Amino acid sequence: HAQLVESGGGSVQTGGSLRLSCVASGYTDDRHCEAWSRQAPGKEREAIAAIDIDGSTRYADSVKGRFTITQDDAKSTVYLQMNSLTPDDTAMYYCAAARYGSGCPSNDNTWGQGTQVTVS
């Protein structure tokens, strides 16, 4: 079955950078979009970046200009390059893959288990 596995989280100081990876497996060619979301303790999940099958991207205002989402189809991997990190970026980061007919992201997507990012 379809599965997403995130990696690349960790602890970093303010102003630092991290690159998150999300590897997909078990899919047929029915994904139209992949996205990154994050959830900080006590806060709602926030969609922060998405990339469509045609390569178009969109970002939340909170990360625009600092984060970049890219995809490597050959590796079935989506990346999130995060620069100029601040303590407000501290959260669990999740990737999601949307099949045709579903929003991106949405609760009916396939979601990974998350990777923790801590900025101090």
Short mmCIF file of C-alpha atoms in Angstrom, two decimals:
data_model
loop_
_atom_site.label_atom_id
_atom_site.label_comp_id
_atom_site.label_asym_id
_atom_site.label_seq_id
_atom_site.Cartn_x
_atom_site.Cartn_y
_atom_site.Cartn_z
CA HIS A 1 0.00 0.00 0.00
CA ALA A 2 1.01 3.65 -0.37
CA GLN A 3 3.43 4.95 2.19
CA LEU A 4 5.30 8.19 2.88
CA VAL A 5 8.38 8.43 5.07
CA GLU A 6 9.78 11.78 6.18
CA SER A 7 13.32 12.44 7.35
CA GLY A 8 15.75 15.30 7.85
CA GLY A 9 14.34 16.91 10.96
CA GLY A 10 16.47 17.89 13.91
CA SER A 11 17.58 20.72 16.13
CA VAL A 12 19.02 23.90 14.69
CA GLN A 13 19.78 27.40 15.88
CA THR A 14 17.88 30.48 14.78
CA GLY A 15 18.92 31.46 11.29
CA GLY A 16 19.94 27.93 10.37
CA SER A 17 18.71 25.63 7.63
CA LEU A 18 17.37 22.12 7.28
CA ARG A 19 16.22 20.02 4.34
CA LEU A 20 13.38 17.62 4.87
CA SER A 21 12.78 14.65 2.60
CA CYS A 22 9.62 12.66 1.96
CA VAL A 23 9.99 9.35 0.13
CA ALA A 24 6.92 7.77 -1.43
CA SER A 25 6.44 4.07 -2.06
CA GLY A 26 3.62 1.81 -3.16
CA TYR A 27 2.02 4.37 -5.47
CA THR A 28 0.71 4.07 -8.97
CA ASP A 29 0.76 7.23 -11.06
CA ASP A 30 -2.32 8.70 -9.45
CA ARG A 31 -0.89 11.47 -7.31
CA HIS A 32 -1.56 14.99 -8.47
CA CYS A 33 0.06 16.89 -5.63
CA GLU A 34 2.28 16.53 -2.59
CA ALA A 35 2.40 18.90 0.33
CA TRP A 36 4.13 19.71 3.58
CA SER A 37 2.25 20.69 6.72
CA ARG A 38 3.34 21.29 10.27
CA GLN A 39 1.83 21.18 13.71
CA ALA A 40 3.24 22.86 16.79
CA PRO A 41 2.16 21.82 20.30
CA GLY A 42 -1.23 23.27 21.15
CA LYS A 43 -1.78 24.59 17.62
CA GLU A 44 -3.74 23.44 14.61
CA ARG A 45 -2.02 21.79 11.69
CA GLU A 46 -0.83 24.35 9.14
CA ALA A 47 -0.37 23.65 5.44
CA ILE A 48 2.86 25.37 4.42
CA ALA A 49 3.91 24.22 0.94
CA ALA A 50 2.58 22.18 -1.95
CA ILE A 51 3.79 21.09 -5.36
CA ASP A 52 1.53 19.94 -8.17
CA ILE A 53 2.31 17.29 -10.76
CA ASP A 54 3.07 20.04 -13.28
CA GLY A 55 5.69 21.49 -10.92
CA SER A 56 3.73 24.54 -9.83
CA THR A 57 4.17 25.45 -6.18
CA ARG A 58 2.38 27.41 -3.50
CA TYR A 59 3.36 28.50 -0.02
CA ALA A 60 1.81 29.80 3.16
CA ASP A 61 2.68 33.40 3.90
CA SER A 62 4.48 32.27 7.06
CA VAL A 63 7.18 30.47 5.04
CA LYS A 64 7.14 32.26 1.68
CA GLY A 65 10.62 33.36 0.68
CA ARG A 66 12.29 31.07 3.22
CA PHE A 67 11.09 27.57 2.33
CA THR A 68 11.27 25.84 -1.04
CA ILE A 69 9.46 22.67 -2.06
CA THR A 70 10.91 20.55 -4.86
CA GLN A 71 10.40 17.08 -6.23
CA ASP A 72 12.62 14.40 -7.71
CA ASP A 73 10.35 12.07 -9.65
CA ALA A 74 13.13 9.58 -10.30
CA LYS A 75 13.57 9.13 -6.57
CA SER A 76 9.86 9.51 -5.71
CA THR A 77 10.97 12.13 -3.22
CA VAL A 78 9.70 15.56 -2.29
CA TYR A 79 12.00 17.94 -0.44
CA LEU A 80 11.42 20.97 1.75
CA GLN A 81 14.42 23.27 1.98
CA MET A 82 14.01 25.48 5.03
CA ASN A 83 16.21 28.55 5.47
CA SER A 84 16.29 31.39 7.99
CA LEU A 85 14.61 29.26 10.60
CA THR A 86 13.15 30.83 13.72
CA PRO A 87 11.70 29.37 16.93
CA ASP A 88 8.23 29.88 15.40
CA ASP A 89 9.13 27.15 12.91
CA THR A 90 9.42 24.58 15.68
CA ALA A 91 6.87 21.85 14.93
CA MET A 92 6.31 18.33 13.72
CA TYR A 93 6.47 18.39 9.94
CA TYR A 94 4.37 16.03 7.85
CA CYS A 95 4.19 15.31 4.15
CA ALA A 96 1.02 14.28 2.37
CA ALA A 97 0.23 12.95 -1.08
CA ALA A 98 -3.08 13.65 -2.77
CA ARG A 99 -4.72 11.42 -5.33
CA TYR A 100 -6.85 12.90 -8.08
CA GLY A 101 -10.13 14.07 -6.65
CA SER A 102 -8.68 15.02 -3.28
CA GLY A 103 -7.53 18.36 -2.02
CA CYS A 104 -3.87 18.98 -1.33
CA PRO A 105 -3.41 18.71 1.52
CA SER A 106 -6.55 17.22 3.00
CA ASN A 107 -7.45 14.70 5.65
CA ASP A 108 -8.08 11.95 3.10
CA ASN A 109 -4.51 12.17 1.72
CA THR A 110 -1.85 9.64 2.59
CA TRP A 111 0.26 11.12 5.39
CA GLY A 112 3.70 10.31 6.71
CA GLN A 113 4.57 9.83 10.36
CA GLY A 114 6.25 13.22 10.68
CA THR A 115 9.70 14.53 11.49
CA GLN A 116 10.41 16.93 14.34
CA VAL A 117 12.04 20.30 13.75
CA THR A 118 13.23 22.30 16.75
CA VAL A 119 14.69 25.79 16.40
CA SER A 120 16.29 27.48 19.38
#
